[in-house]
PDB file of C-alpha atoms in Angstrom:
ATOM      1  CA  MET A   1       0.000   0.000   0.000  1.00  0.00           C
ATOM      2  CA  PRO A   2       1.260   3.567  -0.726  1.00  0.00           C
ATOM      3  CA  ASN A   3       1.116   4.615   2.917  1.00  0.00           C
ATOM      4  CA  GLU A   4       2.750   1.454   4.204  1.00  0.00           C
ATOM      5  CA  ARG A   5       5.761   2.238   6.394  1.00  0.00           C
ATOM      6  CA  LYS A   6       9.027   0.373   6.047  1.00  0.00           C
ATOM      7  CA  ASN A   7      10.007  -2.186   8.593  1.00  0.00           C
ATOM      8  CA  PRO A   8      11.673  -0.264  11.460  1.00  0.00           C
ATOM      9  CA  ASN A   9      14.292  -3.009  11.621  1.00  0.00           C
ATOM     10  CA  ALA A  10      15.348  -2.408   8.002  1.00  0.00           C
ATOM     11  CA  ASP A  11      18.990  -1.587   7.310  1.00  0.00           C
ATOM     12  CA  LEU A  12      19.509   2.130   7.800  1.00  0.00           C
ATOM     13  CA  ALA A  13      21.857   2.162   4.819  1.00  0.00           C
ATOM     14  CA  GLU A  14      18.881   1.336   2.565  1.00  0.00           C
ATOM     15  CA  LEU A  15      16.740   4.266   3.712  1.00  0.00           C
ATOM     16  CA  PRO A  16      16.610   7.317   1.438  1.00  0.00           C
ATOM     17  CA  ASP A  17      17.929  10.615   2.631  1.00  0.00           C
ATOM     18  CA  PRO A  18      14.997  12.537   4.174  1.00  0.00           C
ATOM     19  CA  ALA A  19      16.441  15.709   2.654  1.00  0.00           C
ATOM     20  CA  LEU A  20      15.827  14.446  -0.918  1.00  0.00           C
ATOM     21  CA  THR A  21      13.112  16.156  -2.966  1.00  0.00           C
ATOM     22  CA  PRO A  22      10.074  14.172  -4.184  1.00  0.00           C
ATOM     23  CA  ALA A  23      11.572  13.988  -7.693  1.00  0.00           C
ATOM     24  CA  GLU A  24      14.814  12.625  -6.305  1.00  0.00           C
ATOM     25  CA  LEU A  25      12.947  10.069  -4.219  1.00  0.00           C
ATOM     26  CA  VAL A  26      11.527   8.534  -7.398  1.00  0.00           C
ATOM     27  CA  THR A  27      14.974   7.792  -8.809  1.00  0.00           C
ATOM     28  CA  PHE A  28      16.726   6.978  -5.530  1.00  0.00           C
ATOM     29  CA  ASP A  29      16.134   3.230  -5.647  1.00  0.00           C
ATOM     30  CA  ALA A  30      17.294   3.056  -9.259  1.00  0.00           C
ATOM     31  CA  ALA A  31      20.582   4.780  -8.598  1.00  0.00           C
ATOM     32  CA  GLU A  32      23.682   2.621  -8.533  1.00  0.00           C
ATOM     33  CA  PRO A  33      25.085   2.048  -5.036  1.00  0.00           C
ATOM     34  CA  LEU A  34      28.183   3.971  -4.161  1.00  0.00           C
ATOM     35  CA  ASP A  35      31.410   2.000  -4.349  1.00  0.00           C
ATOM     36  CA  ILE A  36      33.339   3.773  -1.608  1.00  0.00           C
ATOM     37  CA  GLN A  37      36.387   1.575  -1.981  1.00  0.00           C
ATOM     38  CA  HIS A  38      36.848   2.054  -5.718  1.00  0.00           C
ATOM     39  CA  ASP A  39      35.263   5.431  -6.478  1.00  0.00           C
ATOM     40  CA  THR A  40      38.632   7.196  -6.245  1.00  0.00           C
ATOM     41  CA  ASP A  41      41.897   6.343  -7.930  1.00  0.00           C
ATOM     42  CA  PRO A  42      43.995   4.347  -5.393  1.00  0.00           C
ATOM     43  CA  ALA A  43      47.200   5.477  -7.116  1.00  0.00           C
ATOM     44  CA  LYS A  44      46.329   9.069  -6.221  1.00  0.00           C
ATOM     45  CA  GLU A  45      45.417   8.210  -2.619  1.00  0.00           C
ATOM     46  CA  VAL A  46      48.547   6.135  -1.928  1.00  0.00           C
ATOM     47  CA  PRO A  47      51.355   7.151  -4.295  1.00  0.00           C
ATOM     48  CA  PRO A  48      54.234   4.717  -4.862  1.00  0.00           C
ATOM     49  CA  ALA A  49      56.903   4.873  -2.179  1.00  0.00           C
ATOM     50  CA  ARG A  50      59.782   7.209  -3.020  1.00  0.00           C
ATOM     51  CA  ARG A  51      63.226   6.264  -1.808  1.00  0.00           C
ATOM     52  CA  ILE A  52      65.129   9.475  -1.162  1.00  0.00           C
ATOM     53  CA  PRO A  53      68.003   9.890  -1.562  1.00  0.00           C
ATOM     54  CA  HIS A  54      69.150   7.287  -4.088  1.00  0.00           C
ATOM     55  CA  LEU A  55      72.573   6.808  -5.655  1.00  0.00           C
ATOM     56  CA  GLY A  56      71.913   9.433  -8.322  1.00  0.00           C
ATOM     57  CA  HIS A  57      71.205  12.067  -5.666  1.00  0.00           C
ATOM     58  CA  THR A  58      74.318  10.979  -3.775  1.00  0.00           C
ATOM     59  CA  ALA A  59      76.474  11.342  -6.891  1.00  0.00           C
ATOM     60  CA  VAL A  60      75.104  14.850  -7.432  1.00  0.00           C
ATOM     61  CA  PHE A  61      75.834  15.871  -3.846  1.00  0.00           C
ATOM     62  CA  PHE A  62      79.391  14.517  -3.820  1.00  0.00           C
ATOM     63  CA  SER A  63      80.116  16.049  -7.216  1.00  0.00           C
ATOM     64  CA  LEU A  64      78.725  19.390  -6.080  1.00  0.00           C
ATOM     65  CA  THR A  65      80.815  19.299  -2.908  1.00  0.00           C
ATOM     66  CA  GLY A  66      83.965  18.399  -4.836  1.00  0.00           C
ATOM     67  CA  PHE A  67      83.366  21.211  -7.301  1.00  0.00           C
ATOM     68  CA  CYS A  68      82.866  23.734  -4.478  1.00  0.00           C
ATOM     69  CA  MET A  69      86.088  22.595  -2.803  1.00  0.00           C
ATOM     70  CA  LEU A  70      88.068  22.995  -6.033  1.00  0.00           C
ATOM     71  CA  LEU A  71      86.477  26.376  -6.714  1.00  0.00           C
ATOM     72  CA  CYS A  72      87.196  27.729  -3.237  1.00  0.00           C
ATOM     73  CA  SER A  73      90.750  26.400  -3.315  1.00  0.00           C
ATOM     74  CA  ALA A  74      91.334  28.109  -6.650  1.00  0.00           C
ATOM     75  CA  VAL A  75      89.950  31.385  -5.322  1.00  0.00           C
ATOM     76  CA  ALA A  76      92.120  31.120  -2.206  1.00  0.00           C
ATOM     77  CA  LEU A  77      95.136  30.421  -4.389  1.00  0.00           C
ATOM     78  CA  GLY A  78      94.368  33.499  -6.451  1.00  0.00           C
ATOM     79  CA  VAL A  79      94.024  35.662  -3.351  1.00  0.00           C
ATOM     80  CA  ALA A  80      97.381  34.399  -2.042  1.00  0.00           C
ATOM     81  CA  HIS A  81      99.096  34.690  -5.422  1.00  0.00           C
ATOM     82  CA  ALA A  82     101.333  37.551  -4.274  1.00  0.00           C
ATOM     83  CA  GLY A  83     103.719  35.093  -2.639  1.00  0.00           C
ATOM     84  CA  ALA A  84     104.667  31.599  -3.765  1.00  0.00           C
ATOM     85  CA  PRO A  85     101.315  30.180  -4.937  1.00  0.00           C
ATOM     86  CA  GLY A  86     102.164  26.572  -4.292  1.00  0.00           C
ATOM     87  CA  GLU A  87     103.106  27.267  -0.695  1.00  0.00           C
ATOM     88  CA  ALA A  88     100.590  29.983   0.092  1.00  0.00           C
ATOM     89  CA  ILE A  89      97.657  27.640  -0.334  1.00  0.00           C
ATOM     90  CA  LYS A  90      99.145  25.413   2.366  1.00  0.00           C
ATOM     91  CA  HIS A  91      98.915  28.181   4.946  1.00  0.00           C
ATOM     92  CA  PRO A  92      96.589  26.874   7.691  1.00  0.00           C
ATOM     93  CA  LEU A  93      94.271  29.878   7.695  1.00  0.00           C
ATOM     94  CA  ILE A  94      93.911  29.896   3.901  1.00  0.00           C
ATOM     95  CA  LEU A  95      93.431  26.146   3.697  1.00  0.00           C
ATOM     96  CA  GLY A  96      90.934  26.054   6.563  1.00  0.00           C
ATOM     97  CA  ALA A  97      88.970  29.028   5.285  1.00  0.00           C
ATOM     98  CA  ALA A  98      88.729  27.582   1.769  1.00  0.00           C
ATOM     99  CA  GLN A  99      87.450  24.263   3.081  1.00  0.00           C
ATOM    100  CA  ALA A 100      84.916  25.840   5.439  1.00  0.00           C
ATOM    101  CA  ILE A 101      83.556  28.142   2.744  1.00  0.00           C
ATOM    102  CA  SER A 102      83.301  25.262   0.275  1.00  0.00           C
ATOM    103  CA  TYR A 103      81.196  23.280   2.777  1.00  0.00           C
ATOM    104  CA  LEU A 104      78.857  26.197   3.369  1.00  0.00           C
ATOM    105  CA  LEU A 105      78.553  26.869  -0.352  1.00  0.00           C
ATOM    106  CA  ALA A 106      77.745  23.233  -1.133  1.00  0.00           C
ATOM    107  CA  LEU A 107      75.093  23.131   1.590  1.00  0.00           C
ATOM    108  CA  ALA A 108      73.539  26.404   0.416  1.00  0.00           C
ATOM    109  CA  ILE A 109      73.233  25.098  -3.154  1.00  0.00           C
ATOM    110  CA  SER A 110      71.901  21.761  -1.886  1.00  0.00           C
ATOM    111  CA  PHE A 111      69.148  23.507   0.072  1.00  0.00           C
ATOM    112  CA  PHE A 112      68.029  25.022  -3.236  1.00  0.00           C
ATOM    113  CA  ILE A 113      68.365  22.228  -5.815  1.00  0.00           C
ATOM    114  CA  PHE A 114      67.394  19.069  -3.921  1.00  0.00           C
ATOM    115  CA  PRO A 115      63.910  20.238  -2.889  1.00  0.00           C
ATOM    116  CA  LEU A 116      63.258  20.730  -6.616  1.00  0.00           C
ATOM    117  CA  LEU A 117      64.206  17.091  -7.243  1.00  0.00           C
ATOM    118  CA  TRP A 118      62.509  15.640  -4.181  1.00  0.00           C
ATOM    119  CA  GLU A 119      59.428  17.861  -3.822  1.00  0.00           C
ATOM    120  CA  ARG A 120      60.230  18.012  -0.126  1.00  0.00           C
ATOM    121  CA  SER A 121      62.607  20.050   2.015  1.00  0.00           C
ATOM    122  CA  PHE A 122      66.309  19.249   2.174  1.00  0.00           C
ATOM    123  CA  PRO A 123      66.262  18.335   5.910  1.00  0.00           C
ATOM    124  CA  ASP A 124      63.278  16.064   5.337  1.00  0.00           C
ATOM    125  CA  GLY A 125      64.939  14.390   2.365  1.00  0.00           C
ATOM    126  CA  ILE A 126      68.103  13.483   4.286  1.00  0.00           C
ATOM    127  CA  HIS A 127      66.095  12.479   7.403  1.00  0.00           C
ATOM    128  CA  TRP A 128      67.542  15.232   9.575  1.00  0.00           C
ATOM    129  CA  ASN A 129      64.839  14.591  12.228  1.00  0.00           C
ATOM    130  CA  THR A 130      65.657  16.853  15.181  1.00  0.00           C
ATOM    131  CA  ARG A 131      63.292  15.173  17.670  1.00  0.00           C
ATOM    132  CA  PRO A 132      65.633  12.331  18.761  1.00  0.00           C
ATOM    133  CA  ALA A 133      68.517  14.790  18.948  1.00  0.00           C
ATOM    134  CA  LYS A 134      66.528  17.085  21.257  1.00  0.00           C
ATOM    135  CA  LEU A 135      65.290  14.268  23.464  1.00  0.00           C
ATOM    136  CA  HIS A 136      68.619  12.472  23.880  1.00  0.00           C
ATOM    137  CA  TRP A 137      71.232  15.170  23.271  1.00  0.00           C
ATOM    138  CA  TRP A 138      73.132  14.526  26.489  1.00  0.00           C
ATOM    139  CA  LYS A 139      73.307  10.787  25.806  1.00  0.00           C
ATOM    140  CA  LEU A 140      74.559  11.493  22.303  1.00  0.00           C
ATOM    141  CA  LEU A 141      77.211  13.886  23.619  1.00  0.00           C
ATOM    142  CA  LEU A 142      78.332  11.310  26.164  1.00  0.00           C
ATOM    143  CA  LEU A 143      78.473   8.646  23.468  1.00  0.00           C
ATOM    144  CA  GLY A 144      80.618  10.839  21.224  1.00  0.00           C
ATOM    145  CA  ILE A 145      83.027  11.610  24.071  1.00  0.00           C
ATOM    146  CA  THR A 146      83.256   7.939  25.017  1.00  0.00           C
ATOM    147  CA  LEU A 147      83.970   6.911  21.427  1.00  0.00           C
ATOM    148  CA  SER A 148      86.666   9.561  21.183  1.00  0.00           C
ATOM    149  CA  VAL A 149      88.402   8.323  24.338  1.00  0.00           C
ATOM    150  CA  LEU A 150      88.223   4.678  23.255  1.00  0.00           C
ATOM    151  CA  ALA A 151      89.478   5.510  19.769  1.00  0.00           C
ATOM    152  CA  GLN A 152      92.464   7.384  21.174  1.00  0.00           C
ATOM    153  CA  LEU A 153      93.299   4.506  23.511  1.00  0.00           C
ATOM    154  CA  ALA A 154      93.146   2.097  20.587  1.00  0.00           C
ATOM    155  CA  ILE A 155      95.342   4.319  18.409  1.00  0.00           C
ATOM    156  CA  ASN A 156      97.910   4.704  21.193  1.00  0.00           C
ATOM    157  CA  HIS A 157      98.310   0.906  21.362  1.00  0.00           C
ATOM    158  CA  LEU A 158      98.539   0.333  17.633  1.00  0.00           C
ATOM    159  CA  THR A 159     101.811  -0.682  16.051  1.00  0.00           C
ATOM    160  CA  GLY A 160     102.899   0.525  12.635  1.00  0.00           C
ATOM    161  CA  PRO A 161     103.222   3.940  10.973  1.00  0.00           C
ATOM    162  CA  THR A 162     102.372   6.824  13.254  1.00  0.00           C
ATOM    163  CA  SER A 163     102.641   9.871  10.974  1.00  0.00           C
ATOM    164  CA  GLU A 164     100.820  12.888  12.288  1.00  0.00           C
ATOM    165  CA  SER A 165      97.510  13.874  10.732  1.00  0.00           C
ATOM    166  CA  ASP A 166      97.321  16.802   8.335  1.00  0.00           C
ATOM    167  CA  VAL A 167      94.868  18.324  10.821  1.00  0.00           C
ATOM    168  CA  VAL A 168      97.800  19.011  13.146  1.00  0.00           C
ATOM    169  CA  GLY A 169      99.170  21.266  10.415  1.00  0.00           C
ATOM    170  CA  LEU A 170      96.308  23.660  11.118  1.00  0.00           C
ATOM    171  CA  PHE A 171      97.676  24.293  14.612  1.00  0.00           C
ATOM    172  CA  LYS A 172     100.595  26.498  13.568  1.00  0.00           C
ATOM    173  CA  THR A 173      99.524  29.731  15.239  1.00  0.00           C
ATOM    174  CA  GLN A 174      97.312  30.509  18.211  1.00  0.00           C
ATOM    175  CA  LEU A 175      94.711  32.177  15.988  1.00  0.00           C
ATOM    176  CA  SER A 176      94.520  29.288  13.510  1.00  0.00           C
ATOM    177  CA  SER A 177      94.340  26.849  16.423  1.00  0.00           C
ATOM    178  CA  TRP A 178      91.310  28.516  17.984  1.00  0.00           C
ATOM    179  CA  LEU A 179      89.593  28.818  14.602  1.00  0.00           C
ATOM    180  CA  THR A 180      90.240  25.137  13.989  1.00  0.00           C
ATOM    181  CA  LEU A 181      88.755  24.218  17.365  1.00  0.00           C
ATOM    182  CA  ILE A 182      85.615  26.299  16.836  1.00  0.00           C
ATOM    183  CA  ILE A 183      84.983  25.613  13.155  1.00  0.00           C
ATOM    184  CA  GLY A 184      86.773  22.302  12.728  1.00  0.00           C
ATOM    185  CA  GLY A 185      84.972  20.769  15.667  1.00  0.00           C
ATOM    186  CA  THR A 186      81.520  21.397  14.206  1.00  0.00           C
ATOM    187  CA  LEU A 187      81.364  22.121  10.471  1.00  0.00           C
ATOM    188  CA  PRO A 188      83.236  19.020   9.192  1.00  0.00           C
ATOM    189  CA  ALA A 189      81.105  16.808  11.439  1.00  0.00           C
ATOM    190  CA  LEU A 190      77.956  18.387  10.003  1.00  0.00           C
ATOM    191  CA  MET A 191      79.116  18.048   6.412  1.00  0.00           C
ATOM    192  CA  GLU A 192      80.443  14.509   6.739  1.00  0.00           C
ATOM    193  CA  GLU A 193      77.310  13.221   8.448  1.00  0.00           C
ATOM    194  CA  ILE A 194      75.085  14.756   5.783  1.00  0.00           C
ATOM    195  CA  ALA A 195      77.277  13.277   3.057  1.00  0.00           C
ATOM    196  CA  PHE A 196      77.829   9.797   4.483  1.00  0.00           C
ATOM    197  CA  ARG A 197      74.865   9.182   6.771  1.00  0.00           C
ATOM    198  CA  GLY A 198      72.374  11.467   5.038  1.00  0.00           C
ATOM    199  CA  PHE A 199      73.155  10.528   1.422  1.00  0.00           C
ATOM    200  CA  LEU A 200      75.496   7.572   0.973  1.00  0.00           C
ATOM    201  CA  LEU A 201      74.176   5.262   3.701  1.00  0.00           C
ATOM    202  CA  PRO A 202      70.472   5.223   2.692  1.00  0.00           C
ATOM    203  CA  SER A 203      71.238   5.252  -1.044  1.00  0.00           C
ATOM    204  CA  LEU A 204      73.443   2.153  -0.712  1.00  0.00           C
ATOM    205  CA  ALA A 205      70.706   0.457   1.313  1.00  0.00           C
ATOM    206  CA  THR A 206      68.192   1.281  -1.428  1.00  0.00           C
ATOM    207  CA  ALA A 207      70.510  -0.090  -4.112  1.00  0.00           C
ATOM    208  CA  TYR A 208      71.012  -3.319  -2.150  1.00  0.00           C
ATOM    209  CA  ASP A 209      67.283  -3.816  -1.617  1.00  0.00           C
ATOM    210  CA  TRP A 210      66.614  -3.271  -5.326  1.00  0.00           C
ATOM    211  CA  LEU A 211      69.320  -5.672  -6.462  1.00  0.00           C
ATOM    212  CA  THR A 212      68.147  -8.389  -4.065  1.00  0.00           C
ATOM    213  CA  LEU A 213      64.424  -7.742  -4.552  1.00  0.00           C
ATOM    214  CA  ASP A 214      62.249 -10.803  -5.067  1.00  0.00           C
ATOM    215  CA  ARG A 215      60.828 -10.174  -8.555  1.00  0.00           C
ATOM    216  CA  THR A 216      57.402 -11.558  -7.654  1.00  0.00           C
ATOM    217  CA  PRO A 217      54.090  -9.699  -7.392  1.00  0.00           C
ATOM    218  CA  ALA A 218      54.428  -9.702  -3.610  1.00  0.00           C
ATOM    219  CA  GLY A 219      57.997  -8.419  -3.746  1.00  0.00           C
ATOM    220  CA  LEU A 220      57.166  -5.698  -6.252  1.00  0.00           C
ATOM    221  CA  ARG A 221      54.121  -4.729  -4.204  1.00  0.00           C
ATOM    222  CA  ARG A 222      56.298  -4.312  -1.133  1.00  0.00           C
ATOM    223  CA  TRP A 223      58.740  -2.159  -3.126  1.00  0.00           C
ATOM    224  CA  ASP A 224      55.881   0.095  -4.262  1.00  0.00           C
ATOM    225  CA  THR A 225      54.196   0.445  -0.882  1.00  0.00           C
ATOM    226  CA  THR A 226      57.042   1.004   1.568  1.00  0.00           C
ATOM    227  CA  ALA A 227      60.334   2.853   1.562  1.00  0.00           C
ATOM    228  CA  ASN A 228      61.688   0.945   4.554  1.00  0.00           C
ATOM    229  CA  HIS A 229      64.995  -0.877   4.155  1.00  0.00           C
ATOM    230  CA  THR A 230      65.764  -4.408   5.217  1.00  0.00           C
ATOM    231  CA  MET A 231      68.236  -4.992   8.021  1.00  0.00           C
ATOM    232  CA  THR A 232      70.551  -6.784   5.594  1.00  0.00           C
ATOM    233  CA  ALA A 233      70.555  -3.683   3.385  1.00  0.00           C
ATOM    234  CA  TRP A 234      71.379  -1.457   6.344  1.00  0.00           C
ATOM    235  CA  THR A 235      74.249  -3.761   7.320  1.00  0.00           C
ATOM    236  CA  PHE A 236      75.684  -3.778   3.811  1.00  0.00           C
ATOM    237  CA  ALA A 237      75.334  -0.003   3.497  1.00  0.00           C
ATOM    238  CA  THR A 238      76.912   0.591   6.906  1.00  0.00           C
ATOM    239  CA  LEU A 239      80.016  -1.459   6.097  1.00  0.00           C
ATOM    240  CA  LEU A 240      80.499  -0.097   2.582  1.00  0.00           C
ATOM    241  CA  SER A 241      79.876   3.568   3.454  1.00  0.00           C
ATOM    242  CA  SER A 242      82.206   3.280   6.453  1.00  0.00           C
ATOM    243  CA  LEU A 243      84.902   1.794   4.229  1.00  0.00           C
ATOM    244  CA  VAL A 244      84.561   4.745   1.854  1.00  0.00           C
ATOM    245  CA  PHE A 245      84.596   7.136   4.820  1.00  0.00           C
ATOM    246  CA  ALA A 246      87.818   5.657   6.212  1.00  0.00           C
ATOM    247  CA  LEU A 247      89.586   5.463   2.851  1.00  0.00           C
ATOM    248  CA  LEU A 248      88.812   9.100   2.056  1.00  0.00           C
ATOM    249  CA  HIS A 249      90.553  10.051   5.302  1.00  0.00           C
ATOM    250  CA  ALA A 250      93.554   7.799   4.601  1.00  0.00           C
ATOM    251  CA  PRO A 251      95.602  10.446   2.716  1.00  0.00           C
ATOM    252  CA  GLN A 252      94.977  12.911   5.536  1.00  0.00           C
ATOM    253  CA  LEU A 253      96.331  10.302   7.960  1.00  0.00           C
ATOM    254  CA  HIS A 254      99.313   9.531   5.684  1.00  0.00           C
ATOM    255  CA  HIS A 255      97.925   6.015   5.134  1.00  0.00           C
ATOM    256  CA  ALA A 256      98.504   4.926   8.711  1.00  0.00           C
ATOM    257  CA  TRP A 257      96.270   1.889   8.240  1.00  0.00           C
ATOM    258  CA  GLY A 258      95.927   1.121  11.920  1.00  0.00           C
ATOM    259  CA  VAL A 259      94.434   4.561  12.492  1.00  0.00           C
ATOM    260  CA  VAL A 260      92.310   4.198   9.359  1.00  0.00           C
ATOM    261  CA  SER A 261      90.896   0.917  10.699  1.00  0.00           C
ATOM    262  CA  VAL A 262      89.916   2.648  13.948  1.00  0.00           C
ATOM    263  CA  LEU A 263      88.203   5.343  11.902  1.00  0.00           C
ATOM    264  CA  PHE A 264      86.291   2.633  10.026  1.00  0.00           C
ATOM    265  CA  VAL A 265      84.922   1.253  13.309  1.00  0.00           C
ATOM    266  CA  VAL A 266      84.000   4.754  14.482  1.00  0.00           C
ATOM    267  CA  SER A 267      82.133   5.354  11.225  1.00  0.00           C
ATOM    268  CA  VAL A 268      80.208   2.108  11.712  1.00  0.00           C
ATOM    269  CA  LEU A 269      79.086   3.350  15.131  1.00  0.00           C
ATOM    270  CA  PHE A 270      78.025   6.708  13.671  1.00  0.00           C
ATOM    271  CA  SER A 271      75.939   4.788  11.127  1.00  0.00           C
ATOM    272  CA  ILE A 272      74.317   2.699  13.855  1.00  0.00           C
ATOM    273  CA  VAL A 273      73.300   5.892  15.657  1.00  0.00           C
ATOM    274  CA  ARG A 274      71.758   7.204  12.424  1.00  0.00           C
ATOM    275  CA  ILE A 275      69.853   3.965  11.809  1.00  0.00           C
ATOM    276  CA  ARG A 276      68.633   3.440  15.366  1.00  0.00           C
ATOM    277  CA  THR A 277      67.478   7.040  15.870  1.00  0.00           C
ATOM    278  CA  HIS A 278      66.309   7.647  12.275  1.00  0.00           C
ATOM    279  CA  SER A 279      68.121  10.959  12.630  1.00  0.00           C
ATOM    280  CA  VAL A 280      71.122  12.494  10.889  1.00  0.00           C
ATOM    281  CA  ALA A 281      71.016  15.280  13.489  1.00  0.00           C
ATOM    282  CA  ALA A 282      71.679  12.719  16.228  1.00  0.00           C
ATOM    283  CA  ALA A 283      74.693  11.371  14.331  1.00  0.00           C
ATOM    284  CA  VAL A 284      76.006  14.929  13.923  1.00  0.00           C
ATOM    285  CA  ILE A 285      75.945  15.455  17.696  1.00  0.00           C
ATOM    286  CA  VAL A 286      77.906  12.246  18.296  1.00  0.00           C
ATOM    287  CA  HIS A 287      80.417  13.088  15.554  1.00  0.00           C
ATOM    288  CA  ALA A 288      80.876  16.685  16.729  1.00  0.00           C
ATOM    289  CA  ALA A 289      81.434  15.566  20.328  1.00  0.00           C
ATOM    290  CA  TYR A 290      83.991  13.039  19.076  1.00  0.00           C
ATOM    291  CA  ASP A 291      85.956  15.684  17.143  1.00  0.00           C
ATOM    292  CA  MET A 292      85.584  18.431  19.719  1.00  0.00           C
ATOM    293  CA  LEU A 293      87.141  16.331  22.466  1.00  0.00           C
ATOM    294  CA  LEU A 294      90.260  15.837  20.346  1.00  0.00           C
ATOM    295  CA  PHE A 295      90.630  19.570  19.784  1.00  0.00           C
ATOM    296  CA  CYS A 296      89.887  20.410  23.418  1.00  0.00           C
ATOM    297  CA  GLU A 297      92.618  18.013  24.517  1.00  0.00           C
ATOM    298  CA  MET A 298      95.044  19.836  22.216  1.00  0.00           C
ATOM    299  CA  ALA A 299      94.000  23.158  23.749  1.00  0.00           C
ATOM    300  CA  PHE A 300      94.493  21.804  27.262  1.00  0.00           C
ATOM    301  CA  ALA A 301      97.882  20.239  26.458  1.00  0.00           C
ATOM    302  CA  THR A 302      99.202  23.493  24.996  1.00  0.00           C
ATOM    303  CA  GLY A 303      97.829  25.845  27.623  1.00  0.00           C
ATOM    304  CA  GLY A 304      95.204  27.350  25.385  1.00  0.00           C
ATOM    305  CA  PHE A 305      97.405  26.970  22.289  1.00  0.00           C
ATOM    306  CA  GLN A 306     100.136  29.128  23.836  1.00  0.00           C
ATOM    307  CA  HIS A 307     102.737  26.356  23.639  1.00  0.00           C
ATOM    308  CA  LEU A 308     102.136  24.721  20.265  1.00  0.00           C
ATOM    309  CA  ASP A 309     105.539  23.041  20.388  1.00  0.00           C
ATOM    310  CA  LYS A 310     103.994  20.525  22.791  1.00  0.00           C
ATOM    311  CA  LEU A 311     101.760  19.120  20.067  1.00  0.00           C
ATOM    312  CA  ASN A 312     102.890  15.669  18.952  1.00  0.00           C
TER     313      ASN A 312
END
């Protein structure tokens, strides 16, 4: 009958909207039911996972940094051209200033170009993540100091070549020594952690996961839906990036391979901090504390860099 009411126990989802007009009520039952799950394009709702940075980004960053270092060294050489050019560039203040400026220049350019490639900010792309660093800063400082002490104890008991590091060459005058302590204890740690733990470490892990990916629908689906790395990939990336890190410092250490091996282990520990905290900022704190302790010990041993002849 026309006036018959629906069963009050009927499914509420089948009832028409009371706000519909009489004309709309006529066609309501004939309308196709809404397919909530498939009405929208799933590819637009959940875009494929993006692994940032990858090896291409890492190559760009290292190339950019190398170019900036060559450019700044050339400029410094030109500024010091009045004397003997080949020797002037070895002056600690000129050498240190050129390196520091090249780091800052490379970072400034990176903050501009990588967001264009990534469609996200530079800190976000390298997983800077300040939260763990803020929460555990004192633990990270203590860890860096402890690593520095243990590394020095290990180096002191190593046998083999014991040539002094080129860093000691920066401590020729009191002014250059203080500048090295202030700038050298922070800026290189920042730059190296961004380069090796921000770029190289995750890009090597991505490359490993891709090369070992199970080429099945399930494996490809996992690759498309998550950017997380496997623990095996992290292990491989940690060892390889630490090897590169140590070997790049070998010329600076005059190829004292015992010291280089200690540096390899230290780099592995920096990488573990980055992986466990998901934060490059946390690794920077540990690295800076490690370097700063070395420079502070030099300052203490020389009476505030007043007796540089005591440096070994």
